mmCIF file of C-alpha atoms in Angstrom:
data_model
loop_
_atom_site.group_PDB
_atom_site.id
_atom_site.type_symbol
_atom_site.label_atom_id
_atom_site.label_comp_id
_atom_site.label_asym_id
_atom_site.label_seq_id
_atom_site.Cartn_x
_atom_site.Cartn_y
_atom_site.Cartn_z
ATOM 1 C CA MET A 1 47.534 -34.513 -30.824
ATOM 2 C CA ALA A 2 47.586 -36.955 -27.964
ATOM 3 C CA ASP A 3 44.836 -36.493 -25.348
ATOM 4 C CA ASP A 4 47.337 -37.333 -22.592
ATOM 5 C CA PRO A 5 50.505 -35.181 -22.819
ATOM 6 C CA TYR A 6 52.150 -37.209 -20.066
ATOM 7 C CA LYS A 7 51.745 -40.363 -22.104
ATOM 8 C CA ALA A 8 53.201 -38.650 -25.176
ATOM 9 C CA LEU A 9 56.372 -38.035 -23.149
ATOM 10 C CA GLY A 10 56.349 -41.469 -21.497
ATOM 11 C CA LEU A 11 55.804 -39.987 -18.052
ATOM 12 C CA SER A 12 53.305 -40.101 -15.213
ATOM 13 C CA LYS A 13 51.486 -37.143 -13.692
ATOM 14 C CA THR A 14 53.929 -37.090 -10.794
ATOM 15 C CA ALA A 15 56.881 -36.276 -13.088
ATOM 16 C CA THR A 16 59.036 -33.303 -12.095
ATOM 17 C CA GLN A 17 59.605 -30.357 -14.406
ATOM 18 C CA ASP A 18 63.194 -31.535 -14.903
ATOM 19 C CA GLU A 19 61.975 -35.014 -15.903
ATOM 20 C CA ILE A 20 59.565 -33.436 -18.409
ATOM 21 C CA LYS A 21 62.393 -31.481 -20.026
ATOM 22 C CA LYS A 22 64.705 -34.499 -20.201
ATOM 23 C CA ALA A 23 61.952 -36.677 -21.684
ATOM 24 C CA TYR A 24 61.329 -34.154 -24.453
ATOM 25 C CA ARG A 25 65.031 -33.805 -25.231
ATOM 26 C CA ARG A 26 65.343 -37.613 -25.432
ATOM 27 C CA ILE A 27 62.510 -37.877 -27.930
ATOM 28 C CA ALA A 28 63.754 -34.899 -29.974
ATOM 29 C CA LYS A 29 67.157 -36.568 -30.403
ATOM 30 C CA THR A 30 65.658 -39.754 -31.850
ATOM 31 C CA ASP A 31 62.430 -38.676 -33.618
ATOM 32 C CA HIS A 32 63.049 -35.168 -34.970
ATOM 33 C CA PRO A 33 62.111 -35.066 -38.719
ATOM 34 C CA ASP A 34 65.594 -33.827 -39.601
ATOM 35 C CA LEU A 35 67.125 -36.844 -37.886
ATOM 36 C CA ASN A 36 64.558 -39.603 -38.505
ATOM 37 C CA PRO A 37 62.592 -39.707 -41.786
ATOM 38 C CA ASP A 38 60.168 -42.360 -40.479
ATOM 39 C CA PRO A 39 56.614 -40.913 -40.574
ATOM 40 C CA ALA A 40 55.847 -42.664 -37.262
ATOM 41 C CA ALA A 41 58.814 -40.892 -35.660
ATOM 42 C CA HIS A 42 57.501 -37.615 -37.031
ATOM 43 C CA GLU A 43 54.144 -38.187 -35.338
ATOM 44 C CA ARG A 44 55.818 -39.081 -32.041
ATOM 45 C CA PHE A 45 57.883 -35.905 -32.233
ATOM 46 C CA LYS A 46 54.802 -33.756 -32.970
ATOM 47 C CA ALA A 47 52.955 -35.293 -30.014
ATOM 48 C CA ALA A 48 55.940 -34.826 -27.732
ATOM 49 C CA SER A 49 56.430 -31.186 -28.829
ATOM 50 C CA SER A 50 52.784 -30.378 -28.164
ATOM 51 C CA ALA A 51 52.956 -32.125 -24.774
ATOM 52 C CA TYR A 52 56.127 -30.267 -23.791
ATOM 53 C CA ASP A 53 54.667 -26.935 -24.822
ATOM 54 C CA LEU A 54 51.759 -27.580 -22.449
ATOM 55 C CA LEU A 55 53.614 -29.051 -19.481
ATOM 56 C CA LYS A 56 56.802 -26.959 -19.386
ATOM 57 C CA ASP A 57 54.848 -24.068 -17.860
ATOM 58 C CA PRO A 58 53.959 -25.069 -14.260
ATOM 59 C CA GLU A 59 50.922 -22.796 -14.188
ATOM 60 C CA GLN A 60 49.584 -24.087 -17.508
ATOM 61 C CA ARG A 61 50.315 -27.684 -16.390
ATOM 62 C CA ALA A 62 48.292 -27.105 -13.222
ATOM 63 C CA ARG A 63 45.350 -25.830 -15.222
ATOM 64 C CA PHE A 64 45.458 -28.933 -17.414
ATOM 65 C CA ASP A 65 45.572 -31.192 -14.317
ATOM 66 C CA ARG A 66 42.541 -29.406 -12.949
ATOM 67 C CA GLY A 67 40.707 -29.921 -16.234
ATOM 68 C CA GLU A 68 40.439 -26.199 -17.067
ATOM 69 C CA ILE A 69 42.213 -26.578 -20.415
ATOM 70 C CA ASP A 70 42.624 -29.485 -22.828
ATOM 71 C CA ALA A 71 45.795 -31.048 -24.253
ATOM 72 C CA ALA A 72 45.949 -28.340 -26.892
ATOM 73 C CA GLY A 73 45.960 -25.617 -24.214
ATOM 74 C CA GLN A 74 42.458 -24.499 -25.162
ATOM 75 C CA GLU A 75 39.819 -23.579 -22.626
ATOM 76 C CA ARG A 76 37.397 -26.394 -21.919
ATOM 77 C CA PRO A 77 33.713 -25.428 -22.439
ATOM 78 C CA GLN A 78 31.846 -24.648 -19.261
ATOM 79 C CA ARG A 79 28.912 -27.028 -19.432
ATOM 80 C CA GLN A 80 26.819 -25.129 -16.902
ATOM 81 C CA TYR A 81 26.868 -22.137 -19.193
ATOM 82 C CA TYR A 82 25.361 -24.053 -22.089
ATOM 83 C CA ARG A 83 22.703 -25.649 -19.936
ATOM 84 C CA ASP A 84 21.685 -22.295 -18.490
ATOM 85 C CA TYR A 85 21.668 -20.803 -21.947
ATOM 86 C CA ALA A 86 19.492 -23.591 -23.370
ATOM 87 C CA GLN A 87 17.001 -23.299 -20.506
ATOM 88 C CA ALA A 88 16.818 -19.535 -20.561
ATOM 89 C CA GLY A 89 13.462 -18.024 -21.433
ATOM 90 C CA ASP A 90 14.962 -15.789 -24.100
ATOM 91 C CA ASN A 91 16.807 -18.614 -25.882
ATOM 92 C CA PRO A 92 16.127 -17.796 -29.595
ATOM 93 C CA TYR A 93 15.772 -21.488 -30.462
ATOM 94 C CA ARG A 94 12.963 -21.884 -27.962
ATOM 95 C CA ARG A 95 10.975 -19.261 -29.838
ATOM 96 C CA GLY A 96 11.550 -21.051 -33.150
ATOM 97 C CA THR A 97 13.320 -18.149 -34.903
ATOM 98 C CA PRO A 98 17.002 -17.600 -34.047
ATOM 99 C CA ASP A 99 18.104 -14.132 -33.074
ATOM 100 C CA PHE A 100 21.438 -13.709 -34.833
ATOM 101 C CA ASP A 101 22.467 -10.758 -32.725
ATOM 102 C CA ASP A 102 22.267 -13.026 -29.643
ATOM 103 C CA LEU A 103 24.090 -15.778 -31.524
ATOM 104 C CA SER A 104 26.980 -13.488 -32.420
ATOM 105 C CA ASP A 105 27.452 -12.885 -28.664
ATOM 106 C CA VAL A 106 27.586 -16.640 -28.113
ATOM 107 C CA PHE A 107 30.231 -17.015 -30.817
ATOM 108 C CA SER A 108 32.214 -14.179 -29.238
ATOM 109 C CA ASP A 109 32.106 -16.003 -25.880
ATOM 110 C CA LEU A 110 33.208 -19.250 -27.523
ATOM 111 C CA PHE A 111 35.849 -17.973 -29.898
ATOM 112 C CA GLY A 112 36.892 -14.589 -28.529
ATOM 113 C CA GLN A 113 36.480 -11.069 -29.892
ATOM 114 C CA GLY A 114 38.222 -12.148 -33.134
ATOM 115 C CA ALA A 115 34.896 -13.679 -34.228
ATOM 116 C CA SER A 116 32.749 -11.258 -36.172
ATOM 117 C CA ARG A 117 29.413 -11.422 -38.002
ATOM 118 C CA ARG A 118 29.281 -10.984 -41.748
ATOM 119 C CA ARG A 119 26.066 -9.971 -43.474
ATOM 120 C CA GLY A 120 25.318 -11.034 -47.038
ATOM 121 C CA ALA A 121 22.351 -11.248 -49.352
ATOM 122 C CA GLY A 122 20.076 -13.500 -47.374
ATOM 123 C CA ALA A 123 22.992 -15.258 -45.621
ATOM 124 C CA ARG A 124 25.005 -14.746 -42.499
ATOM 125 C CA SER A 125 28.407 -16.185 -41.563
ATOM 126 C CA PHE A 126 31.216 -15.489 -39.138
ATOM 127 C CA ASP A 127 34.805 -14.361 -39.642
ATOM 128 C CA MET A 128 37.226 -15.609 -37.034
ATOM 129 C CA ARG A 129 40.995 -15.367 -36.694
ATOM 130 C CA GLY A 130 42.772 -18.727 -36.788
ATOM 131 C CA GLN A 131 44.173 -20.234 -33.601
ATOM 132 C CA ASP A 132 47.800 -19.685 -32.646
ATOM 133 C CA GLN A 133 49.815 -22.897 -32.773
ATOM 134 C CA ARG A 134 52.684 -23.696 -30.410
ATOM 135 C CA PHE A 135 55.853 -25.583 -31.283
ATOM 136 C CA THR A 136 59.336 -26.075 -29.778
ATOM 137 C CA LEU A 137 62.607 -25.483 -31.577
ATOM 138 C CA GLU A 138 65.957 -26.725 -30.263
ATOM 139 C CA ILE A 139 69.047 -24.714 -31.186
ATOM 140 C CA ASP A 140 72.693 -25.108 -30.282
ATOM 141 C CA PHE A 141 74.442 -22.779 -27.840
ATOM 142 C CA MET A 142 76.419 -20.793 -30.473
ATOM 143 C CA THR A 143 73.338 -20.124 -32.560
ATOM 144 C CA ALA A 144 71.632 -18.772 -29.466
ATOM 145 C CA ALA A 145 74.683 -16.709 -28.499
ATOM 146 C CA ARG A 146 75.572 -15.228 -31.913
ATOM 147 C CA GLY A 147 72.132 -15.263 -33.477
ATOM 148 C CA GLY A 148 71.463 -16.630 -36.962
ATOM 149 C CA SER A 149 68.847 -18.570 -38.826
ATOM 150 C CA THR A 150 67.599 -22.125 -38.988
ATOM 151 C CA ARG A 151 65.046 -24.019 -41.063
ATOM 152 C CA ILE A 152 62.070 -25.825 -39.574
ATOM 153 C CA THR A 153 59.475 -28.143 -41.076
ATOM 154 C CA MET A 154 55.880 -27.325 -40.119
ATOM 155 C CA PRO A 155 53.221 -30.043 -39.620
ATOM 156 C CA ASP A 156 51.780 -29.285 -43.101
ATOM 157 C CA GLY A 157 55.190 -29.930 -44.672
ATOM 158 C CA ALA A 158 56.058 -26.246 -45.227
ATOM 159 C CA VAL A 159 59.692 -25.369 -44.633
ATOM 160 C CA LEU A 160 60.261 -22.026 -42.963
ATOM 161 C CA GLU A 161 63.385 -19.947 -42.311
ATOM 162 C CA VAL A 162 63.461 -18.791 -38.687
ATOM 163 C CA LYS A 163 65.635 -15.891 -37.564
ATOM 164 C CA ILE A 164 67.241 -16.423 -34.159
ATOM 165 C CA PRO A 165 68.064 -13.195 -32.272
ATOM 166 C CA GLU A 166 71.481 -12.652 -30.762
ATOM 167 C CA GLY A 167 71.562 -13.749 -27.116
ATOM 168 C CA ALA A 168 68.443 -15.948 -27.413
ATOM 169 C CA ARG A 169 67.415 -17.636 -24.174
ATOM 170 C CA ASP A 170 66.049 -21.021 -23.245
ATOM 171 C CA GLY A 171 62.264 -20.712 -23.177
ATOM 172 C CA GLN A 172 62.174 -17.559 -25.320
ATOM 173 C CA ILE A 173 59.235 -17.448 -27.761
ATOM 174 C CA ILE A 174 59.536 -16.409 -31.402
ATOM 175 C CA ARG A 175 56.313 -15.434 -33.164
ATOM 176 C CA LEU A 176 55.816 -16.266 -36.848
ATOM 177 C CA ARG A 177 52.861 -14.156 -37.892
ATOM 178 C CA GLY A 178 50.266 -15.799 -40.060
ATOM 179 C CA LYS A 179 51.863 -19.260 -39.846
ATOM 180 C CA GLY A 180 49.335 -20.736 -37.397
ATOM 181 C CA GLY A 181 45.900 -22.243 -37.887
ATOM 182 C CA PRO A 182 43.689 -21.094 -40.780
ATOM 183 C CA GLY A 183 41.006 -18.504 -40.130
ATOM 184 C CA MET A 184 37.273 -18.947 -40.556
ATOM 185 C CA GLY A 185 35.556 -17.012 -43.325
ATOM 186 C CA ASP A 186 37.581 -13.885 -44.001
ATOM 187 C CA GLY A 187 39.449 -14.238 -40.723
ATOM 188 C CA GLU A 188 43.233 -14.018 -40.809
ATOM 189 C CA PRO A 189 45.352 -17.064 -39.959
ATOM 190 C CA GLY A 190 46.772 -17.357 -36.474
ATOM 191 C CA ASP A 191 50.461 -17.214 -35.557
ATOM 192 C CA ALA A 192 53.029 -19.944 -34.951
ATOM 193 C CA LEU A 193 54.707 -19.572 -31.560
ATOM 194 C CA LEU A 194 58.121 -21.227 -31.304
ATOM 195 C CA THR A 195 59.504 -21.918 -27.835
ATOM 196 C CA LEU A 196 63.274 -22.105 -28.021
ATOM 197 C CA ILE A 197 65.259 -24.825 -26.247
ATOM 198 C CA VAL A 198 68.990 -24.041 -26.087
ATOM 199 C CA ALA A 199 70.924 -27.302 -26.122
ATOM 200 C CA GLU A 200 73.591 -27.812 -23.486
ATOM 201 C CA ASP A 201 77.175 -27.339 -24.631
ATOM 202 C CA PRO A 202 80.055 -29.103 -22.874
ATOM 203 C CA ASP A 203 82.394 -26.118 -23.356
ATOM 204 C CA TRP A 204 80.073 -23.287 -22.286
ATOM 205 C CA ARG A 205 78.025 -22.598 -19.204
ATOM 206 C CA ARG A 206 75.510 -19.735 -18.980
ATOM 207 C CA ASP A 207 74.579 -17.627 -16.016
ATOM 208 C CA GLY A 208 72.219 -14.909 -17.131
ATOM 209 C CA ASP A 209 74.117 -12.848 -19.663
ATOM 210 C CA ASP A 210 77.508 -14.126 -18.378
ATOM 211 C CA VAL A 211 79.203 -17.234 -19.715
ATOM 212 C CA GLU A 212 81.883 -19.473 -18.248
ATOM 213 C CA THR A 213 84.517 -21.587 -19.948
ATOM 214 C CA THR A 214 87.448 -23.692 -18.808
ATOM 215 C CA LEU A 215 90.988 -23.007 -20.112
ATOM 216 C CA PRO A 216 93.638 -25.753 -19.779
ATOM 217 C CA ILE A 217 97.137 -24.403 -19.139
ATOM 218 C CA THR A 218 100.540 -26.016 -18.720
ATOM 219 C CA ILE A 219 102.635 -26.136 -15.558
ATOM 220 C CA ASP A 220 105.091 -23.551 -16.907
ATOM 221 C CA GLU A 221 102.249 -21.211 -17.981
ATOM 222 C CA ALA A 222 100.853 -21.464 -14.470
ATOM 223 C CA VAL A 223 104.261 -20.743 -12.865
ATOM 224 C CA LEU A 224 105.614 -18.121 -15.236
ATOM 225 C CA GLY A 225 102.383 -16.629 -16.607
ATOM 226 C CA GLY A 226 102.047 -15.423 -20.169
ATOM 227 C CA LYS A 227 99.637 -14.876 -23.066
ATOM 228 C CA VAL A 228 97.320 -17.803 -23.887
ATOM 229 C CA GLU A 229 94.683 -18.049 -26.594
ATOM 230 C CA VAL A 230 91.148 -18.507 -25.389
ATOM 231 C CA GLN A 231 87.892 -18.977 -27.338
ATOM 232 C CA THR A 232 85.122 -16.404 -26.992
ATOM 233 C CA ILE A 233 81.719 -16.107 -28.616
ATOM 234 C CA ASP A 234 83.274 -13.684 -31.128
ATOM 235 C CA GLY A 235 86.316 -15.840 -31.817
ATOM 236 C CA PRO A 236 89.771 -16.431 -30.224
ATOM 237 C CA VAL A 237 91.503 -13.680 -28.170
ATOM 238 C CA MET A 238 94.700 -13.583 -26.190
ATOM 239 C CA LEU A 239 94.316 -13.795 -22.417
ATOM 240 C CA THR A 240 97.000 -12.845 -19.880
ATOM 241 C CA VAL A 241 97.561 -15.671 -17.365
ATOM 242 C CA PRO A 242 99.127 -14.199 -14.203
ATOM 243 C CA ARG A 243 102.319 -15.583 -12.774
ATOM 244 C CA GLY A 244 101.644 -18.274 -10.155
ATOM 245 C CA ALA A 245 98.152 -19.089 -11.407
ATOM 246 C CA SER A 246 96.190 -21.922 -9.761
ATOM 247 C CA SER A 247 93.605 -24.393 -11.005
ATOM 248 C CA GLY A 248 90.114 -23.055 -10.409
ATOM 249 C CA GLN A 249 91.235 -19.428 -10.571
ATOM 250 C CA LYS A 250 88.810 -17.273 -12.592
ATOM 251 C CA LEU A 251 89.798 -14.531 -14.997
ATOM 252 C CA ARG A 252 87.262 -12.139 -16.499
ATOM 253 C CA LEU A 253 86.887 -10.974 -20.070
ATOM 254 C CA LYS A 254 84.628 -7.951 -19.815
ATOM 255 C CA GLY A 255 81.873 -7.601 -22.406
ATOM 256 C CA ARG A 256 82.562 -11.024 -23.960
ATOM 257 C CA GLY A 257 79.347 -12.601 -22.701
ATOM 258 C CA LEU A 258 75.831 -12.682 -24.178
ATOM 259 C CA LYS A 259 73.806 -9.733 -25.467
ATOM 260 C CA GLY A 260 71.154 -8.787 -22.940
ATOM 261 C CA GLU A 261 68.433 -6.206 -22.572
ATOM 262 C CA GLY A 262 69.361 -2.804 -23.928
ATOM 263 C CA GLY A 263 72.106 -4.340 -26.043
ATOM 264 C CA ARG A 264 74.549 -4.566 -23.143
ATOM 265 C CA ARG A 265 76.687 -7.695 -23.112
ATOM 266 C CA GLY A 266 77.633 -9.785 -20.132
ATOM 267 C CA ASP A 267 81.126 -11.016 -19.227
ATOM 268 C CA GLN A 268 83.037 -14.235 -19.909
ATOM 269 C CA HIS A 269 84.620 -15.940 -16.893
ATOM 270 C CA VAL A 270 87.562 -18.168 -17.715
ATOM 271 C CA VAL A 271 88.347 -20.900 -15.195
ATOM 272 C CA LEU A 272 91.977 -22.003 -15.283
ATOM 273 C CA LYS A 273 92.858 -25.739 -15.190
ATOM 274 C CA ILE A 274 96.485 -26.825 -14.839
ATOM 275 C CA VAL A 275 97.077 -29.917 -16.982
ATOM 276 C CA MET A 276 100.115 -32.185 -16.520
ATOM 277 C CA PRO A 277 102.205 -33.113 -19.550
ATOM 278 C CA PRO A 278 101.316 -36.458 -21.124
ATOM 279 C CA ARG A 279 104.542 -37.896 -19.775
ATOM 280 C CA VAL A 280 106.683 -36.845 -16.809
ATOM 281 C CA ASP A 281 110.270 -37.399 -17.944
ATOM 282 C CA ASP A 282 113.330 -37.823 -15.775
ATOM 283 C CA GLU A 283 114.442 -34.190 -16.197
ATOM 284 C CA LEU A 284 111.138 -32.803 -14.908
ATOM 285 C CA ALA A 285 111.011 -35.288 -12.083
ATOM 286 C CA ARG A 286 114.556 -34.455 -11.037
ATOM 287 C CA PHE A 287 113.939 -30.731 -11.161
ATOM 288 C CA MET A 288 110.771 -31.022 -9.046
ATOM 289 C CA GLN A 289 112.510 -33.249 -6.547
ATOM 290 C CA GLU A 290 115.301 -30.727 -6.057
ATOM 291 C CA TRP A 291 112.812 -27.842 -5.879
ATOM 292 C CA ARG A 292 110.664 -29.641 -3.303
ATOM 293 C CA GLU A 293 113.626 -30.237 -0.999
ATOM 294 C CA SER A 294 114.187 -26.501 -0.623
ATOM 295 C CA HIS A 295 110.720 -25.045 -1.327
ATOM 296 C CA ALA A 296 108.230 -27.517 0.063
ATOM 297 C CA TYR A 297 104.753 -26.148 0.974
ATOM 298 C CA ASP A 298 101.394 -27.626 1.966
ATOM 299 C CA PRO A 299 98.379 -26.100 0.095
ATOM 300 C CA ARG A 300 96.025 -28.193 2.255
ATOM 301 C CA ARG A 301 97.036 -26.434 5.453
ATOM 302 C CA GLU A 302 94.872 -23.522 6.499
ATOM 303 C CA ARG A 303 96.491 -20.194 5.834
#
């Protein structure tokens, strides 16, 4: 892992959160193991993923900038604590014989309550749960909307199947239990925490649990109205376009959005866009000319 997460993303410490996200997406598109088999690209992607996991959270980024945590997101040792401990009158090493009860407390301070003491015949050791490891996983919009599964390659080469929940969100974390760092002694392995990145889709825009799409319609459909097929997350449905529809007008498909909390789904908003025919022939031009002479109107004038 790179000691400088900003360098791993090709950025400076003054980078904005948006610049951090764009830098990671750029690296993922060129160096992801599924796209680039070059081992060097794999290492760049791993470094960029770790850097993004650290810097995408403003609070965690601020702690790193203040030196409170390292590039892996781990707490930095408090040096004053060790100096005070070494100079303390009851330091077991100063008496020549270590007090293992005191040492177990030190290990608990260093490694958390997951560290425990194990007694054996004439030997002592410690069991400690493995560290959680953080990764990022980019998925396409439809996988996030419908749910599904995808395969990922872990740093050790293991290939895992990951289940994506329906309505997954950008920044949502999926926990893979026991797939993190190895434990110490009889300690259990840690977990792998996958932060989801939902790729942008040119045809879909998300607003909470609601989605928005654009529907091209013809001149006659706008004037006369009618039934028009429109794509939804669940597949195509027929939408009623009202007579006299305008470009920019929004129609709502209730319950056709994304699954949210409690299982309730949002809505889909369909934005109409009138599209001219590829060629305006003489018949259409003549008809419009005659219509304009008797029905002219100015949509730019205030009503």
